[in-house]
């Protein structure tokens, strides 16, 4: 009975793969969540907050101490100066920040540009807003994913209200270089569009590659909403503490929508994340090097088995091409895999639309798992070579 505008988003192959993984007791390298906890002091801060009676609604925009911590950390890492009261909003994960930005700032029939492949919530929230989705795309060039500038120009029009940008990028693991972000910024300025910038993997870049926020490019601070989340930063994806920062008039639009989506998130968890942002920056830095090791561990296995890989520059994910193993329909193959070898991965199908044919052979594996889990996954994957 789902309404027609949401019906195409009703079920995802993610859910299907995860169900199969559970049924066949497979190692789930499909869904991107870590299997270890965040910093101990953060967990203790949450317990303390629960015991000390911080159990009622926080202020609408989020716990004051967290908004101040977000503004301070952002200023230190990007140089952006945001007012914690009017330019920082705490949300129920990055997911709500994205939905709030689209629903609160994009009108019926306005156009929103997305870049394929894209995180699956973008298309669904654009549909909720009754807006029109126009796709640009990434292309593989010299062994890395880059923006296809021609497709980007073609996707913009005078009706474009916003573009959703994601770097470091899920599902590909790409980190967009400055030149690509400059192309996006130039079109935003030309068409007076806003950038909704999903930077949940901002701390997870490897090999010394720098994450650049589009908000820091000329003329962009005043037209960018920068979104991040404690989930990927602090290994607490189940806490759903996210945030958005930007100019007051844009944040006000998100706040208006967010106010009636969830009103507020969980107070004790916001207090604990504030503690972690203040005191656990070293932990956040060490997560990056640990994740790079996990990336290398899984990449070695996958290459040994015979996959073609695109080196992940960041995130939790690596893009694998299973065609050398004789696989042509990646979606069908991912549905067989849990039963066949006890490992789950996801195809690119949920992340693509207009350019689906170009991506239908690719698979995403997550490496945000303990080394021993990746070892066991490696043993199981070996059976593909036989
Ligand atoms: C995980 C993820 C999100 C959602 O973040 P939450 O804080 O869990 O809501 C948003 N965007 C991307 C690209 C993600 O990978």
PDB file of N, CA, C and O and ligand atoms in Angstrom, residues 92-96 98 119 122 166 170 198 200-201 229 231-232 237 240 317, ligand 1:
ATOM      1  N   UNK A  92      19.085  12.919  14.052  1.00  0.00           N
ATOM      2  CA  UNK A  92      19.071  11.477  14.317  1.00  0.00           C
ATOM      3  C   UNK A  92      19.871  10.809  13.189  1.00  0.00           C
ATOM      4  O   UNK A  92      19.325  10.382  12.169  1.00  0.00           O
ATOM      5  N   UNK A  93      21.173  10.793  13.365  1.00  0.00           N
ATOM      6  CA  UNK A  93      22.084  10.271  12.344  1.00  0.00           C
ATOM      7  C   UNK A  93      22.189  11.221  11.157  1.00  0.00           C
ATOM      8  O   UNK A  93      21.435  12.201  11.029  1.00  0.00           O
ATOM      9  N   UNK A  94      23.147  10.917  10.289  1.00  0.00           N
ATOM     10  CA  UNK A  94      23.266  11.688   9.054  1.00  0.00           C
ATOM     11  C   UNK A  94      22.020  11.490   8.200  1.00  0.00           C
ATOM     12  O   UNK A  94      21.626  12.385   7.442  1.00  0.00           O
ATOM     13  N   UNK A  95      21.378  10.352   8.335  1.00  0.00           N
ATOM     14  CA  UNK A  95      20.186  10.056   7.535  1.00  0.00           C
ATOM     15  C   UNK A  95      19.123  11.134   7.712  1.00  0.00           C
ATOM     16  O   UNK A  95      18.534  11.607   6.738  1.00  0.00           O
ATOM     17  N   UNK A  96      18.882  11.526   8.977  1.00  0.00           N
ATOM     18  CA  UNK A  96      17.868  12.557   9.194  1.00  0.00           C
ATOM     19  C   UNK A  96      18.345  13.928   8.725  1.00  0.00           C
ATOM     20  O   UNK A  96      17.539  14.753   8.260  1.00  0.00           O
ATOM     21  N   UNK A  98      20.171  14.469   6.099  1.00  0.00           N
ATOM     22  CA  UNK A  98      19.970  14.474   4.647  1.00  0.00           C
ATOM     23  C   UNK A  98      18.487  14.665   4.335  1.00  0.00           C
ATOM     24  O   UNK A  98      18.101  15.519   3.523  1.00  0.00           O
ATOM     25  N   UNK A 119      24.521   6.846  -2.345  1.00  0.00           N
ATOM     26  CA  UNK A 119      23.958   6.235  -1.139  1.00  0.00           C
ATOM     27  C   UNK A 119      22.441   6.195  -1.288  1.00  0.00           C
ATOM     28  O   UNK A 119      21.815   7.178  -1.696  1.00  0.00           O
ATOM     29  N   UNK A 122      19.379   8.905  -0.645  1.00  0.00           N
ATOM     30  CA  UNK A 122      19.205  10.181  -1.361  1.00  0.00           C
ATOM     31  C   UNK A 122      17.964  10.146  -2.258  1.00  0.00           C
ATOM     32  O   UNK A 122      17.144  11.063  -2.246  1.00  0.00           O
ATOM     33  N   UNK A 166      28.868  13.410  -1.956  1.00  0.00           N
ATOM     34  CA  UNK A 166      29.333  12.482  -0.914  1.00  0.00           C
ATOM     35  C   UNK A 166      30.807  12.154  -1.148  1.00  0.00           C
ATOM     36  O   UNK A 166      31.151  11.529  -2.136  1.00  0.00           O
ATOM     37  N   UNK A 170      30.649   6.433  -0.532  1.00  0.00           N
ATOM     38  CA  UNK A 170      30.007   5.128  -0.426  1.00  0.00           C
ATOM     39  C   UNK A 170      29.115   4.992  -1.660  1.00  0.00           C
ATOM     40  O   UNK A 170      28.318   5.883  -1.902  1.00  0.00           O
ATOM     41  N   UNK A 198      27.505  15.175   2.186  1.00  0.00           N
ATOM     42  CA  UNK A 198      27.508  14.028   3.105  1.00  0.00           C
ATOM     43  C   UNK A 198      28.956  13.616   3.338  1.00  0.00           C
ATOM     44  O   UNK A 198      29.595  13.036   2.459  1.00  0.00           O
ATOM     45  N   UNK A 200      30.165  11.752   6.100  1.00  0.00           N
ATOM     46  CA  UNK A 200      30.205  10.865   7.272  1.00  0.00           C
ATOM     47  C   UNK A 200      31.518  10.089   7.381  1.00  0.00           C
ATOM     48  O   UNK A 200      31.886   9.647   8.464  1.00  0.00           O
ATOM     49  N   UNK A 201      32.243   9.940   6.283  1.00  0.00           N
ATOM     50  CA  UNK A 201      33.545   9.251   6.347  1.00  0.00           C
ATOM     51  C   UNK A 201      34.704  10.239   6.348  1.00  0.00           C
ATOM     52  O   UNK A 201      35.820   9.902   5.945  1.00  0.00           O
ATOM     53  N   UNK A 229      28.481  12.485  11.190  1.00  0.00           N
ATOM     54  CA  UNK A 229      27.779  11.631  12.136  1.00  0.00           C
ATOM     55  C   UNK A 229      28.771  10.903  13.019  1.00  0.00           C
ATOM     56  O   UNK A 229      29.880  10.565  12.591  1.00  0.00           O
ATOM     57  N   UNK A 231      28.338   7.961  14.051  1.00  0.00           N
ATOM     58  CA  UNK A 231      28.263   6.532  13.730  1.00  0.00           C
ATOM     59  C   UNK A 231      29.538   5.993  13.128  1.00  0.00           C
ATOM     60  O   UNK A 231      30.140   5.044  13.644  1.00  0.00           O
ATOM     61  N   UNK A 232      29.985   6.592  12.025  1.00  0.00           N
ATOM     62  CA  UNK A 232      31.166   6.110  11.325  1.00  0.00           C
ATOM     63  C   UNK A 232      32.454   6.642  11.971  1.00  0.00           C
ATOM     64  O   UNK A 232      33.509   6.050  11.845  1.00  0.00           O
ATOM     65  N   UNK A 237      27.330   3.157  15.113  1.00  0.00           N
ATOM     66  CA  UNK A 237      26.289   3.362  14.099  1.00  0.00           C
ATOM     67  C   UNK A 237      24.891   3.183  14.695  1.00  0.00           C
ATOM     68  O   UNK A 237      23.928   3.740  14.173  1.00  0.00           O
ATOM     69  N   UNK A 240      22.929   6.607  16.273  1.00  0.00           N
ATOM     70  CA  UNK A 240      22.216   7.569  15.428  1.00  0.00           C
ATOM     71  C   UNK A 240      22.325   9.008  15.940  1.00  0.00           C
ATOM     72  O   UNK A 240      21.328   9.716  16.087  1.00  0.00           O
ATOM     73  N   UNK A 317      34.647   0.631   2.432  1.00  0.00           N
ATOM     74  CA  UNK A 317      34.249  -0.234   1.314  1.00  0.00           C
ATOM     75  C   UNK A 317      35.278  -0.321   0.202  1.00  0.00           C
ATOM     76  O   UNK A 317      35.977   0.643  -0.099  1.00  0.00           O
TER      77      UNK A 317
HETATM   78  C1  LIG B   1      26.172   5.318   6.921  1.00  0.00           C
HETATM   79  C2  LIG B   1      25.934   6.445   5.991  1.00  0.00           C
HETATM   80  C3  LIG B   1      24.971   7.430   6.274  1.00  0.00           C
HETATM   81  C4  LIG B   1      24.031   7.327   7.439  1.00  0.00           C
HETATM   82  O1  LIG B   1      24.597   7.745   8.620  1.00  0.00           O
HETATM   83  P1  LIG B   1      23.783   7.616   9.990  1.00  0.00           P
HETATM   84  O2  LIG B   1      24.506   8.530  10.896  1.00  0.00           O
HETATM   85  O3  LIG B   1      23.839   6.184  10.401  1.00  0.00           O
HETATM   86  O4  LIG B   1      22.373   8.031   9.729  1.00  0.00           O
HETATM   87  C5  LIG B   1      24.848   8.486   5.402  1.00  0.00           C
HETATM   88  N1  LIG B   1      25.607   8.583   4.300  1.00  0.00           N
HETATM   89  C6  LIG B   1      26.519   7.652   3.985  1.00  0.00           C
HETATM   90  C7  LIG B   1      27.314   7.818   2.757  1.00  0.00           C
HETATM   91  C8  LIG B   1      26.696   6.539   4.806  1.00  0.00           C
HETATM   92  O5  LIG B   1      27.565   5.599   4.461  1.00  0.00           O
END
